[in-house]
Coordinates of C-alpha atoms in Angstrom, one line a residue:
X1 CA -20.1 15.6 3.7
X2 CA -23.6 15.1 1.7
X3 CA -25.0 14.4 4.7
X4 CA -23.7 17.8 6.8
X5 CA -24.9 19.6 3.6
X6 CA -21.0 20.2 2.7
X7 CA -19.3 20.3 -1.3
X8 CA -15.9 20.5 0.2
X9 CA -13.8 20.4 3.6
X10 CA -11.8 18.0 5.6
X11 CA -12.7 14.7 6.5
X12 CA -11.3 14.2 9.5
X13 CA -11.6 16.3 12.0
X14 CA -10.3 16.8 15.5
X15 CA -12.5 17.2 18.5
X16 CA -12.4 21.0 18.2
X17 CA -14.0 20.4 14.6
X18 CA -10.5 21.9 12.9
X19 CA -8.8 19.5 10.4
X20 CA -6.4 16.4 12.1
X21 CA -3.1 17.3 11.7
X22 CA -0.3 14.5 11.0
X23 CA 0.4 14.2 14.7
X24 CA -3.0 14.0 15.8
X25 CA -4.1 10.9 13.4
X26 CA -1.9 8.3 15.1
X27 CA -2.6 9.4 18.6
X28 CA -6.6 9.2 17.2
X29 CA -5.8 5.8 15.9
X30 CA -3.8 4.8 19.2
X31 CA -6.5 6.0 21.4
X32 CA -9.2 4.3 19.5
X33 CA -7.2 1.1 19.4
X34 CA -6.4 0.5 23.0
X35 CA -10.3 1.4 23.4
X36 CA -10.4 -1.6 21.7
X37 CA -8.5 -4.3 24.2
X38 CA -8.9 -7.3 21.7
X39 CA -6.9 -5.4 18.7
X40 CA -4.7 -3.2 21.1
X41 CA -1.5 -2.2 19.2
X42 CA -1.7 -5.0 17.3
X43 CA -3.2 -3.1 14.1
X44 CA -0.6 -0.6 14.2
X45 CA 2.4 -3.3 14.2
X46 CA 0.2 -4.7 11.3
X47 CA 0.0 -1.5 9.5
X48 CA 4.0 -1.2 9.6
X49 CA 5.1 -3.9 9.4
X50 CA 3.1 -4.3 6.2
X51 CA 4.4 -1.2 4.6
X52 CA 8.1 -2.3 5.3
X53 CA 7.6 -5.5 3.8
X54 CA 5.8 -4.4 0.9
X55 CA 8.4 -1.3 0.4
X56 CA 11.6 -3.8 0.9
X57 CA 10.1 -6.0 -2.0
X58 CA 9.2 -3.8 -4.3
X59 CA 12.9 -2.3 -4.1
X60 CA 15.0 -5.3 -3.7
X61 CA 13.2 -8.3 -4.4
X62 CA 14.8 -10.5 -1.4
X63 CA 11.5 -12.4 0.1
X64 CA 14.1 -14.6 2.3
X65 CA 15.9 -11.3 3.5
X66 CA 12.9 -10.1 4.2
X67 CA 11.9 -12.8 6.2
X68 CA 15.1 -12.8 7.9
X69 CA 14.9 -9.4 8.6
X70 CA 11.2 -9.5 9.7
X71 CA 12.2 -12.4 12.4
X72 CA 10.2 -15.0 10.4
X73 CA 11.2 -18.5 10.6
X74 CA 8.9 -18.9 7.5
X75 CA 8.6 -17.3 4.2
X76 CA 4.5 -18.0 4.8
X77 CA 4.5 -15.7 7.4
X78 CA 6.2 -12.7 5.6
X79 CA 3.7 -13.3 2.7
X80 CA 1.0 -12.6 5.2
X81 CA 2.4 -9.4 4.9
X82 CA 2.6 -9.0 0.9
X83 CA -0.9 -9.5 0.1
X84 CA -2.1 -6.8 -2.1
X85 CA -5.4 -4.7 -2.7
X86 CA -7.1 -5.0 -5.1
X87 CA -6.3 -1.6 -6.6
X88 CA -2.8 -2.4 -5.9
X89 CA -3.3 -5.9 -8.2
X90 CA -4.9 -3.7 -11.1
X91 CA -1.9 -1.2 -10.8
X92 CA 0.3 -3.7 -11.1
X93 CA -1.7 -6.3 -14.0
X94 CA -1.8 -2.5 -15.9
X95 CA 1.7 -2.0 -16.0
X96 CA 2.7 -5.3 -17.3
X97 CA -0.3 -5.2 -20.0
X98 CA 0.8 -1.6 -20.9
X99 CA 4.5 -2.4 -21.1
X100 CA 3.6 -5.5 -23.2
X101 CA 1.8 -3.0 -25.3
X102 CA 4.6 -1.0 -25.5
X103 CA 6.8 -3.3 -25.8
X104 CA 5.2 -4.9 -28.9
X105 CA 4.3 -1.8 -30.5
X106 CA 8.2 -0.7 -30.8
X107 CA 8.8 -4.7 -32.1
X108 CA 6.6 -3.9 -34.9
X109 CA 8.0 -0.1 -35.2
X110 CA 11.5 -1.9 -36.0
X111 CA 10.2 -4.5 -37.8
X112 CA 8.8 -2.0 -40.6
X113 CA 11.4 0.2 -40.1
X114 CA 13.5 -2.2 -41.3
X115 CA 11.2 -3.2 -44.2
X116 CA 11.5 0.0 -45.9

């Protein structure tokens, strides 16, 4: 946007320079994939299948269901799937450091609570 002089707008846009609409980014993404013969449809069965998995685990905790469901002979092969950002590590390291704060603040809350 720096580079078109811009402070604010869309990022994406559409061939008529308006903004991409929900419909328009997957066929944008489609076209540009089969463009691209060695990835085909590949990336978006990738992109799917890895929100599914990651969504499924995060809700009911079942890697071997998920593997089942997934059509994975392997539990290796559904991991594939799990791996996580890097953003999405410090989201998750944060919430167990915070709750452990949490946590041991209240055990020392009721500990002098008690005291007095």
């Amino acid at each position: 946007m720096k580079e078109r002089g811009l402070s604010s707008g869309y990022i994406f846009l559409n061939r008529f320079g308006n903004r991409i609409t929900t419909r328009g980014m997957p066929n944008s993404l489609n076209i540009l994939l089969k463009s691209m013969a060695s990835i085909g449809m590949w990336f978006i069965h990738i992109l799917s299948a890895t929100r599914f998995a990651k969504n499924f685990l995060d809700r009911f905790n079942d890697l071997a269901l998920l593997a089942d469901l997934m059509g994975h002979e392997s539990i290796e092969t559904t991991r594939i799937y799990l791996r996580r950002t890097a953003s999405e590590q410090q989201k998750i390291v944060d919430k167990v450091v915070i709750g452990k704060v949490t946590s041991d603040l209240r055990s020392v809350f009721i500990y002098t609570s008690k005291a007095f």
